[in-house]
Coordinates of C-alpha atoms in Angstrom, one line a residue:
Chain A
X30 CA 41.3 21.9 -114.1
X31 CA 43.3 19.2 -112.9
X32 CA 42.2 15.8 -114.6
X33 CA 41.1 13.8 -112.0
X34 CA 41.0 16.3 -109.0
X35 CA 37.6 16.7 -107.5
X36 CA 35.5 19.7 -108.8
X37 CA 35.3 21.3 -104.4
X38 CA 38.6 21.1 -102.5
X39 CA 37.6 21.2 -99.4
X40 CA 40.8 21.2 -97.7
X41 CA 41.7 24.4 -99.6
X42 CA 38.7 25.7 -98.3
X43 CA 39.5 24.5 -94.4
X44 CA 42.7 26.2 -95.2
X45 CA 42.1 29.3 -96.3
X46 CA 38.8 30.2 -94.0
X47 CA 40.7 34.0 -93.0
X48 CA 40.6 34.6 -96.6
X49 CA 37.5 33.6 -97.5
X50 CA 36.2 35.8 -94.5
X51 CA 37.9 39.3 -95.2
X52 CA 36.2 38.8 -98.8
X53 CA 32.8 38.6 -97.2
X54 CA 33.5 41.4 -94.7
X55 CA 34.6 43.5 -97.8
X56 CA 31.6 42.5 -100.1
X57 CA 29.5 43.4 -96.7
X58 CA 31.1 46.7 -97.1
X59 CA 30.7 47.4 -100.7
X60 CA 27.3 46.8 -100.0
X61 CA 26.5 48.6 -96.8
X62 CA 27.9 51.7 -97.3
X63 CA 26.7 52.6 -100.4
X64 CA 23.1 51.5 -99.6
X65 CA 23.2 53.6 -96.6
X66 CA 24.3 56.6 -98.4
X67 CA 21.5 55.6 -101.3
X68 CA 18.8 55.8 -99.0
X69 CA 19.8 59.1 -97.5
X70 CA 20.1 60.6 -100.8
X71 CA 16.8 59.2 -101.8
X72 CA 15.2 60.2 -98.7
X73 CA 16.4 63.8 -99.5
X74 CA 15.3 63.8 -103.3
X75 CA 12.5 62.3 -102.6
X76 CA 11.1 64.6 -99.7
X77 CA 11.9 67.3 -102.1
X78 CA 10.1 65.5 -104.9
X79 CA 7.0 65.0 -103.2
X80 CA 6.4 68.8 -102.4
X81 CA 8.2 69.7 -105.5
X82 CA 6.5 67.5 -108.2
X83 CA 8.1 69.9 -110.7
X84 CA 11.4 68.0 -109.6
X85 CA 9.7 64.4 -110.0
X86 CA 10.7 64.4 -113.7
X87 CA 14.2 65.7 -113.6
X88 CA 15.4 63.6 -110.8
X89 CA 14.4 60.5 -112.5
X90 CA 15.9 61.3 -115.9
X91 CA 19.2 61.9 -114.1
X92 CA 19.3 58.6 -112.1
X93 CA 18.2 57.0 -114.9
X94 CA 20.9 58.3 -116.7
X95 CA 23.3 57.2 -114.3
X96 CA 21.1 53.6 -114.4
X97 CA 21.8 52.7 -117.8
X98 CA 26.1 53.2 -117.4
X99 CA 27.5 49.6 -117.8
X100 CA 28.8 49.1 -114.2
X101 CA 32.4 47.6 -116.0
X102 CA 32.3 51.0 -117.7
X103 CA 31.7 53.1 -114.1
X104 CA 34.9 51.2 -112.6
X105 CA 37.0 51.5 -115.3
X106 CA 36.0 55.4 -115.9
X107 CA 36.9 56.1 -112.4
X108 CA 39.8 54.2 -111.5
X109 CA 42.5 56.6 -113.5
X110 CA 40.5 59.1 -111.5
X111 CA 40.1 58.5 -107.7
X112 CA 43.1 55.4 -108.4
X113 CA 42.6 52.1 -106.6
X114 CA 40.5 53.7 -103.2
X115 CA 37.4 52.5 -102.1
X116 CA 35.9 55.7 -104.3
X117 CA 35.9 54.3 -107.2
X118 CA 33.8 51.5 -106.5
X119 CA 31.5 53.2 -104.3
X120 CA 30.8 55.9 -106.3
X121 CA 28.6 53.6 -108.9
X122 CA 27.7 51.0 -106.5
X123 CA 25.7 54.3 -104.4
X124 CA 24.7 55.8 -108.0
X125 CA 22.5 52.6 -109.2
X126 CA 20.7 52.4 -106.0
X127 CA 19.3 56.0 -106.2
X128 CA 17.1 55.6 -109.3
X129 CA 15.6 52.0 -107.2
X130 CA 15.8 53.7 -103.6
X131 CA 14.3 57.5 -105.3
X132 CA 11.1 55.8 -107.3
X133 CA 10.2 53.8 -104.5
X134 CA 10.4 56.1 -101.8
X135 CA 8.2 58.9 -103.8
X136 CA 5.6 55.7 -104.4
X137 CA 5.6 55.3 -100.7
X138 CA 4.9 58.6 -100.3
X139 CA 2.5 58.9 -103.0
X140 CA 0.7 56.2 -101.5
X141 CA -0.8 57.4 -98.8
X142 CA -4.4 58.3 -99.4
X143 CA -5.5 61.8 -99.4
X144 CA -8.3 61.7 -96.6
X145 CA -5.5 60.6 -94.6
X146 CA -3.6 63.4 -94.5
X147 CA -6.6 65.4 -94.5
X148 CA -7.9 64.4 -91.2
X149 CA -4.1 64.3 -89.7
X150 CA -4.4 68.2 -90.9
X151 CA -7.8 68.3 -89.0
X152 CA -6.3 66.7 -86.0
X153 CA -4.1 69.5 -86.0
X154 CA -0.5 68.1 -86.7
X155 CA 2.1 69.9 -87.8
X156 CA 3.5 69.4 -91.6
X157 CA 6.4 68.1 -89.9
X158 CA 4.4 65.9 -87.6
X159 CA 2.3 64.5 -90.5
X160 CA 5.7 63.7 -92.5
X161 CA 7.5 61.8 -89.2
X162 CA 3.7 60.2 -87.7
X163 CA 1.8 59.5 -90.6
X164 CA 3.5 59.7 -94.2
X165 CA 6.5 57.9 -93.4
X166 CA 4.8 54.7 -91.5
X167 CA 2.2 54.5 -94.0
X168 CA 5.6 54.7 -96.9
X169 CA 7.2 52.0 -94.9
X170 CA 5.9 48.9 -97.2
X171 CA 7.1 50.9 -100.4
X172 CA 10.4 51.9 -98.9
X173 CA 11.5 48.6 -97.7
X174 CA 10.4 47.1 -101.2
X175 CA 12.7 49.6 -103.0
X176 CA 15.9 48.7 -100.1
X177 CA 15.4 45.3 -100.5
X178 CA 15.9 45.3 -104.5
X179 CA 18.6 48.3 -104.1
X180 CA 20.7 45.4 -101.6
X181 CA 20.2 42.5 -104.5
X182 CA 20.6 44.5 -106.7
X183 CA 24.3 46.1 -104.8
X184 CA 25.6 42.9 -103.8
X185 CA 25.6 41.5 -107.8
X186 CA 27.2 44.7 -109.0
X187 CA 29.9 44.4 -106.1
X188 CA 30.9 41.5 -107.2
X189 CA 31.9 43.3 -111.0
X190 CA 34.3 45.7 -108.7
X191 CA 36.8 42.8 -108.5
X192 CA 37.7 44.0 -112.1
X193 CA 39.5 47.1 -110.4
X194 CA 41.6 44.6 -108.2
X195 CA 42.8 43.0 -104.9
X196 CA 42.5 45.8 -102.6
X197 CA 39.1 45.4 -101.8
X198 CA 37.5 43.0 -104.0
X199 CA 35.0 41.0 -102.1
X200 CA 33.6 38.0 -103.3
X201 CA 34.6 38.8 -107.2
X202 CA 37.7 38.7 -106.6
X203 CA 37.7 34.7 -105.7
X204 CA 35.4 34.5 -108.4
X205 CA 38.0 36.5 -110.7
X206 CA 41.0 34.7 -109.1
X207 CA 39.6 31.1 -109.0
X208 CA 39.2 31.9 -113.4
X209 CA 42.5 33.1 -113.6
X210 CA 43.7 29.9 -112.0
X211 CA 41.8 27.5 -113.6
X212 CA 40.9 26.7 -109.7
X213 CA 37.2 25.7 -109.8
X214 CA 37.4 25.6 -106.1
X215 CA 37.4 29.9 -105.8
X216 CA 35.6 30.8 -107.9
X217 CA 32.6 28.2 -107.3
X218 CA 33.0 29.1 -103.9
X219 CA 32.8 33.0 -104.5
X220 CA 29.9 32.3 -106.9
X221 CA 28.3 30.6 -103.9
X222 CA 28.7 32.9 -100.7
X223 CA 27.3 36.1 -103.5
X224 CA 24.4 34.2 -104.2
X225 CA 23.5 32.9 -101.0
X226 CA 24.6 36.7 -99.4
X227 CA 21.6 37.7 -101.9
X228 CA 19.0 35.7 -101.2
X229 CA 19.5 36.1 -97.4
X230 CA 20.0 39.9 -98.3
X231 CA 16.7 39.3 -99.7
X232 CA 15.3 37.2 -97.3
X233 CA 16.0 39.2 -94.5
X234 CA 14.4 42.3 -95.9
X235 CA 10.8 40.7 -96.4
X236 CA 10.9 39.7 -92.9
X237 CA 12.0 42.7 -91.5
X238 CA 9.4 44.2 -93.7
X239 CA 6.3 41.8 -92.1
X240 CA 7.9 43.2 -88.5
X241 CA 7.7 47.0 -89.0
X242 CA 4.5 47.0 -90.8
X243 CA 2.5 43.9 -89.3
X244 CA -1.1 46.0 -90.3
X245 CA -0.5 44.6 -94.0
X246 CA -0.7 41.5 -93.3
X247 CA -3.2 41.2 -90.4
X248 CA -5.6 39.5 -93.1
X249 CA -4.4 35.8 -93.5
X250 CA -3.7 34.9 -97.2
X251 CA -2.1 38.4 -97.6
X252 CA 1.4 38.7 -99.1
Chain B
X4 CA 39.3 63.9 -121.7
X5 CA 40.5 60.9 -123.8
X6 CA 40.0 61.2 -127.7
X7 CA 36.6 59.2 -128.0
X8 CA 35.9 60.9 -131.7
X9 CA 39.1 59.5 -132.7
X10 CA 38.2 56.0 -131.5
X11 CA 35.3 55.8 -133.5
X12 CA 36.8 57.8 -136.7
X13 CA 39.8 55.3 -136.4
X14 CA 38.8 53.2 -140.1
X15 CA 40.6 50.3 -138.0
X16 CA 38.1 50.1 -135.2
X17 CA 35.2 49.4 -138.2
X18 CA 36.9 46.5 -139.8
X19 CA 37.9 42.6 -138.7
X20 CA 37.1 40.5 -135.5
X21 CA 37.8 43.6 -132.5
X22 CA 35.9 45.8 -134.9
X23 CA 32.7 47.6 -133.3
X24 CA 30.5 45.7 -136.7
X25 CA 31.9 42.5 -135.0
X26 CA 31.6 43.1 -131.7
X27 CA 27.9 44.8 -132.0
X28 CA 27.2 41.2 -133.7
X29 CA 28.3 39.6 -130.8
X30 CA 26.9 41.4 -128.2
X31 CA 23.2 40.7 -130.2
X32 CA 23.6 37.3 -130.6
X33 CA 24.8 36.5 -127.3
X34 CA 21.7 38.6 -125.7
X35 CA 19.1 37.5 -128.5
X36 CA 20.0 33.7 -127.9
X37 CA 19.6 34.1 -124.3
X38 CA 16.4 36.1 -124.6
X39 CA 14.8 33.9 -126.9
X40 CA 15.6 30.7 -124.7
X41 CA 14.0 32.5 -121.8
X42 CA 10.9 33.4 -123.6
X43 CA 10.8 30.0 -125.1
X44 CA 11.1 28.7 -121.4
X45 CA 9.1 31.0 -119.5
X46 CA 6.5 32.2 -122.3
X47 CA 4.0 28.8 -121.4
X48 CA 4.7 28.5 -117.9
X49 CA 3.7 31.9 -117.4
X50 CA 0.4 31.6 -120.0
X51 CA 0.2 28.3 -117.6
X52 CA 0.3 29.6 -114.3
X53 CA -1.6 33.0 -115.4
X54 CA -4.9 31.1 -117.0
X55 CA -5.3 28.9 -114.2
X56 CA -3.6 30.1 -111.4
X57 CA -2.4 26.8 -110.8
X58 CA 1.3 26.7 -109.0
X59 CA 1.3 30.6 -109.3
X60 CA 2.7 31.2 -105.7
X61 CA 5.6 28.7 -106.1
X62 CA 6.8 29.8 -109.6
X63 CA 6.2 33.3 -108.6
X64 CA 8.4 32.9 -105.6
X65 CA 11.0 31.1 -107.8
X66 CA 11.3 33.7 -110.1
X67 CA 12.0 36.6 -106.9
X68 CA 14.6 34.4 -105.9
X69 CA 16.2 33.8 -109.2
X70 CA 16.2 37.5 -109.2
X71 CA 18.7 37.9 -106.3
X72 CA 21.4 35.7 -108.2
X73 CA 24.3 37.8 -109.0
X74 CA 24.8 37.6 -112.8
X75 CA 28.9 37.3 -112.5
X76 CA 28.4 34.4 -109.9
X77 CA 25.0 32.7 -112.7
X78 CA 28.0 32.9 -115.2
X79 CA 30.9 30.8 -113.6
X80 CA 28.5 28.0 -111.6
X81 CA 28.3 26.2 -114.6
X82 CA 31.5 26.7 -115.9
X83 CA 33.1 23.3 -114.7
X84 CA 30.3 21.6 -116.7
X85 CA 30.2 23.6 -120.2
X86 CA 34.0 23.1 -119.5
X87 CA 34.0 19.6 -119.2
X88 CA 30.9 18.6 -121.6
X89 CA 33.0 19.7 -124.4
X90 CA 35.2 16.7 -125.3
X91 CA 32.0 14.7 -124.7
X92 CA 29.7 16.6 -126.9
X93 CA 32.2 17.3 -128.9
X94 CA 31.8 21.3 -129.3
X95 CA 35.2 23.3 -129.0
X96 CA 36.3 24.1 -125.4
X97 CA 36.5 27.8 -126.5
X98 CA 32.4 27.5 -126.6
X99 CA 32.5 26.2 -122.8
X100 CA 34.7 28.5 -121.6
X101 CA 32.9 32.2 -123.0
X102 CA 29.3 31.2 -125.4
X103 CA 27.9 28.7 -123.1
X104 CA 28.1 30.0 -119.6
X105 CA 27.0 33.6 -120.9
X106 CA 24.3 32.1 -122.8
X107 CA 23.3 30.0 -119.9
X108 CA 23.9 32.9 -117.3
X109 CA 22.1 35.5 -119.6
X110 CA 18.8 32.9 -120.1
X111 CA 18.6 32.9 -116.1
X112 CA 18.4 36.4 -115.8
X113 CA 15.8 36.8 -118.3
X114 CA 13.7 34.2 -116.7
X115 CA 12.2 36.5 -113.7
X116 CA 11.0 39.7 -115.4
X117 CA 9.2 37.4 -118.2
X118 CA 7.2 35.0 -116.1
X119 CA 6.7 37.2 -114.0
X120 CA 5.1 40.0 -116.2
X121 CA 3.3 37.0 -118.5
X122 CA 1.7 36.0 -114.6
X123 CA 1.1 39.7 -113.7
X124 CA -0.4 40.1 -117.5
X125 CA -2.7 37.0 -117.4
X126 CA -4.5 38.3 -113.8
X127 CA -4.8 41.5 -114.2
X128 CA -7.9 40.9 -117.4
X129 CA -10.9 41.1 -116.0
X130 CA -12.6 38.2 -115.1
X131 CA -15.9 38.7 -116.4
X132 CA -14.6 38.9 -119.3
X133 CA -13.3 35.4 -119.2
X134 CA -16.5 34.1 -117.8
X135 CA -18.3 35.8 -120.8
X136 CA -15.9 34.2 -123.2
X137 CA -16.6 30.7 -121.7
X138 CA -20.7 31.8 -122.1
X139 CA -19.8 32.2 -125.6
X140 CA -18.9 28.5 -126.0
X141 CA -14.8 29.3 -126.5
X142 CA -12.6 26.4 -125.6
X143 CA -9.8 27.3 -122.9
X144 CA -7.0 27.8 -125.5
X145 CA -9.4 30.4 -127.6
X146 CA -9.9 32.0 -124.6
X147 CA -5.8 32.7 -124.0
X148 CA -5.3 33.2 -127.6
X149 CA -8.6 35.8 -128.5
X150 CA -9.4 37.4 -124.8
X151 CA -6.3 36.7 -122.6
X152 CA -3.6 37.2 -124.7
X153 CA -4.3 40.6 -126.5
X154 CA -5.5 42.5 -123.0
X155 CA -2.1 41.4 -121.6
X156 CA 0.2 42.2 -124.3
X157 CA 1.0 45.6 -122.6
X158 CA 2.2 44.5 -119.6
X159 CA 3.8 41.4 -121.2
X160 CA 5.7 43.8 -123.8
X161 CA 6.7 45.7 -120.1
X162 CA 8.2 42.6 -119.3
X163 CA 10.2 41.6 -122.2
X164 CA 11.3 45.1 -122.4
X165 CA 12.9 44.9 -119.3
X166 CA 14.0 41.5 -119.5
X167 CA 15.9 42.3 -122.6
X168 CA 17.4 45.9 -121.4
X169 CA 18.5 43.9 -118.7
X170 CA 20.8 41.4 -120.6
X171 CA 21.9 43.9 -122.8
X172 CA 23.6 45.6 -120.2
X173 CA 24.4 42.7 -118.1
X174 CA 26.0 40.9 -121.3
X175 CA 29.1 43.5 -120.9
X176 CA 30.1 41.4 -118.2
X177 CA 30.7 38.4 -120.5
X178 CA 34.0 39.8 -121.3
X179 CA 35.5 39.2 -118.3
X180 CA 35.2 35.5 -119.1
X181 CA 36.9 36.5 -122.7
X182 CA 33.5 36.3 -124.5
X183 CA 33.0 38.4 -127.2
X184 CA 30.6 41.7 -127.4
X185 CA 30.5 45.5 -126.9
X186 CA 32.1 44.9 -123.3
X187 CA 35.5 43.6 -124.8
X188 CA 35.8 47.7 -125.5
X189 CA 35.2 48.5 -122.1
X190 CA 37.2 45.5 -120.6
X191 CA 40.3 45.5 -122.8
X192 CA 40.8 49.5 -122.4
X193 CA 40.6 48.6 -118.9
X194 CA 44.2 46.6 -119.2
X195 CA 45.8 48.9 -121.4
X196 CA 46.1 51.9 -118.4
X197 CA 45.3 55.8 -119.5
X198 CA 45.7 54.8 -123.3
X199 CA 42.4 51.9 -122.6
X200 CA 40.3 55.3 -121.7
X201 CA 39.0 55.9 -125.2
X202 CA 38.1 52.4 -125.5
X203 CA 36.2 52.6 -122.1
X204 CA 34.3 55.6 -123.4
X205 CA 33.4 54.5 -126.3
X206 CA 32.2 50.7 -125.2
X207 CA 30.0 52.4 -122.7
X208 CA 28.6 54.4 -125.3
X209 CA 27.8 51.9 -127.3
X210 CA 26.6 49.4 -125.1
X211 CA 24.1 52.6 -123.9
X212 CA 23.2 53.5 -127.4
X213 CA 22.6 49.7 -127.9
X214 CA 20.4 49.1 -125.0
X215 CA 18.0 52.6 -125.8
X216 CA 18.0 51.8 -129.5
X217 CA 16.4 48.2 -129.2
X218 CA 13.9 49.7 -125.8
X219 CA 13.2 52.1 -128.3
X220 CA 12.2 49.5 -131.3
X221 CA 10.1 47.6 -129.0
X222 CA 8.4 50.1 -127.4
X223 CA 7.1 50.6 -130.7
X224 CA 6.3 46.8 -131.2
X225 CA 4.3 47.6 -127.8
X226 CA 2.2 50.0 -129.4
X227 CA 1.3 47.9 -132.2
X228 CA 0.7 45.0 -130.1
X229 CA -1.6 47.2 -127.7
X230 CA -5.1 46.6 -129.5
X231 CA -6.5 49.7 -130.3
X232 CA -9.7 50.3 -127.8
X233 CA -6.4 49.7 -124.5
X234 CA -4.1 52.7 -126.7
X235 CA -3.8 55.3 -124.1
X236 CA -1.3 58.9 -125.4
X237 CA 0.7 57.3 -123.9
X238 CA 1.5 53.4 -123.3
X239 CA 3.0 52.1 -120.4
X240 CA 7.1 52.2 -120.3
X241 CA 9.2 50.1 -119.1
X242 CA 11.2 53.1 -117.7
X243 CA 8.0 55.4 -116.7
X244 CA 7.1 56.4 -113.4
X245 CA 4.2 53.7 -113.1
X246 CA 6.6 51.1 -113.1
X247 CA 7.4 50.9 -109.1
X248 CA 8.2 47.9 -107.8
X249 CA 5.8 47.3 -105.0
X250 CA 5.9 44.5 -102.3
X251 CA 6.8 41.3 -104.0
X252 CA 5.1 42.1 -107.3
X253 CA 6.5 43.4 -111.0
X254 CA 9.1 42.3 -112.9
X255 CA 11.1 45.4 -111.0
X256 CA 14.2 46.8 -112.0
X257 CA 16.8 44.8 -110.3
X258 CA 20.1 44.4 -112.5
X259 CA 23.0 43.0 -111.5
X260 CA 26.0 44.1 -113.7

């Protein structure tokens, strides 16, 4: 740091907006696309869990497994591997959502009461009807919970896959840059747009989550 | 495969400052200091807000927030400050640039899962049981200490369980700052190319090993702390299936490194 300089610039900032945006846009993409592919894993483990409760056990030992890998040790595992593509961070960004996304889902599941599905059976739906009609609404609250930590949770690992470089670093890589330089600017600025890209994330999901399911919060002082 | 058995049966790795003795050191100090700062901070808020309900909603909502700060970004905001405090405090500018911020980020991200587990702890005894105790004549405080405090353990052992697995892992991260710990392995092998992989191995290893070894230790602390007539076969976990992370409630298992 400069002695003297202000701790913002913010005519670096004014002049450098295009950069500043393509490292949102990527952080948007080291978060999207592996949450997307989490939940679609998730929502195939966990449909398998629930009428395979044998599998319950097995699945979460492996996700939890691949939980407890230090995310600095996933990237740099896998860059001599799959070199500097877009693999090699999203193959642990999608792996820590599944053991959030997997537990959740099969609570959702797990939570809906057993008289309901018994008088969906007596109003004659289909297995496959119950699953689309009644388990999955009734799942919703759980699901969204479990999305909504996966995407906090995504968007502060993305921010570690800087380590592996420029070529899609997202807002890490201001962060790492800004430390490299001694530039305060950067990095408080990448430190910045993360956080507040995580609490909207967060945000976000609890409305959406009050607007799909609106029958858990019909009672006033509910949650 | 790189040669991970040779990195750890290298006499050279055990000895000095980049030794794994060293570095393990590191890694536990960094992570206990944070830890015990949290706890320190959040320990009577939560015992506050859990006994009398009083500002629950607030702190509660607080600490979800606090969860959604990435720990890479919670370790350079105050940077320029730890940076800068240094001549005027007087402590070396080394400690600003690595100790402090990692400290400081590493305290925040403990702060969530503990308050929110002492909260959770606190309502979920049974509040006859309270009322009885105040029948009884005991004062507030006896109340916490003899009725409140014991009932709750389990879930407030959850809580520290997953606060501390959290900054074990997440501490790792502090090398990219040049801090010291098991992530230097990881971090260093990652700027030395193919010849880095055995490094990278074995720093994930034993930041792995670390992080089930001390779950491990406390889960037995758990148990002890469980009073007897609550011991179930088998005890809550801070991994187990029962710990799902519903709509806005539980410490969860967010992590952010």
């Amino acid at each position: 740091m400069v002695e003297g300089a202000p701790l913002i610039d913010f005519n670096w900032i004014a002049g450098h907006l295009d950069g500043i945006g393509l490292r949102v846009v990527q952080h948007l993409q080291l978060t999207i696309i592996p949450l997307l592919l989490g939940i679609v894993i998730s929502l195939i483990l966990a449909v398998w869990a629930v009428r395979t409760p044998r599998a319950y056990g097995p699945v979460t030992a492996v996700t939890g497994l691949l939980y407890t890998i230090p995310s600095l040790a996933a990237f740099a595992v896998l860059r001599p591997i799959f070199g500097l593509s877009l693999l090699t961070a999203l193959i642990p960004l999608t792996a820590y959502t599944l053991l959030i996304l997997f537990r959740n889902f099969v609570a959702g599941f797990s939570a809906v009461p057993a008289d309901v599905l018994e008088a969906a059976e007596g109003m004659g739906y289909t297995r496959r009807e119950r699953l689309i009609r009644v388990e999955l609404p009734l799942a919703v609250p759980l699901m969204i919970a479990g999305v909504r930590l996966a995407s906090v949770t995504t968007i502060g690992l993305a921010t570690v896959a800087a380590v592996l470089g420029d070529t899609f670093g997202g807002l890490g890589q201001l962060i790492t840059e800004g430390i490299q330089n001694f530039f305060p600017t950067k990095y408080l600025l990448g430190a910045a747009l993360s956080v507040a890209l995580a609490i909207g994330a967060d945000y976000l999901f609890v409305r959406f989550e009050r607007i799909v399911t609106p029958w858990t919060h019909a009672q006033a002082g509910g949650r | 495969m790189p040669d991970v058995f040779g990195f750890f049966l290298d006499p050279t790795h055990w000895q000095g400052e980049t030794g794994i003795p060293n570095r393990l050191l590191e890694h536990l100090v960094i992570s206990g200091s944070g830890i015990l700062a949290a706890t320190l901070l959040s320990l009577p808020i939560g015992l506050y807000i859990g006994h009398t309900n009083r500002g629950a909603g607030l702190a509660i909502n607080l600490a979800n927030i606090g969860r959604a700060v990435p720990s890479y970004a919670m370790m350079v905001i105050p940077l320029p400050f730890t940076l800068a405090l240094a001549p005027v405090l007087g402590y070396s500018p080394t400690l600003g640039l690595n100790f402090l911020p990692i400290f400081l980020a590493m305290t925040f991200l403990a702060i969530p899962p503990l308050l929110v587990s002492t909260y959770a702890g606190l309502r979920a005894v049974d509040r006859d049981l309270i009322e009885a105790g105040r029948g009884m004549g005991l004062t507030e405080l006896q109340i916490l200490r003899r009725i409140e405090l014991p009932i709750a353990s389990p879930i407030l052992m959850g809580g520290f369980r997953t606060a501390t697995l959290q900054v074990i892992a997440t501490a790792t991260i502090g090398a990219i700052l040049s801090g010291g710990g098991l992530g230097r392995f990881i971090f260093d092998g990652l700027n030395q190319g193919l010849a880095g992989r055995a490094s990278i191995y074995a720093g994930a290893i034993l930041v792995a090993a670390l992080a089930i070894g001390v779950d491990l230790v406390l889960s037995l602390v758990q148990t002890r702390l469980t009073p007897r007539a609550l011991r179930r076969p088998s005890t809550p976990t801070a991994r187990g299936p029962e710990r799902v992370v519903g709509v806005g409630e539980g410490p969860g298992v967010a992590r952010t490194t």
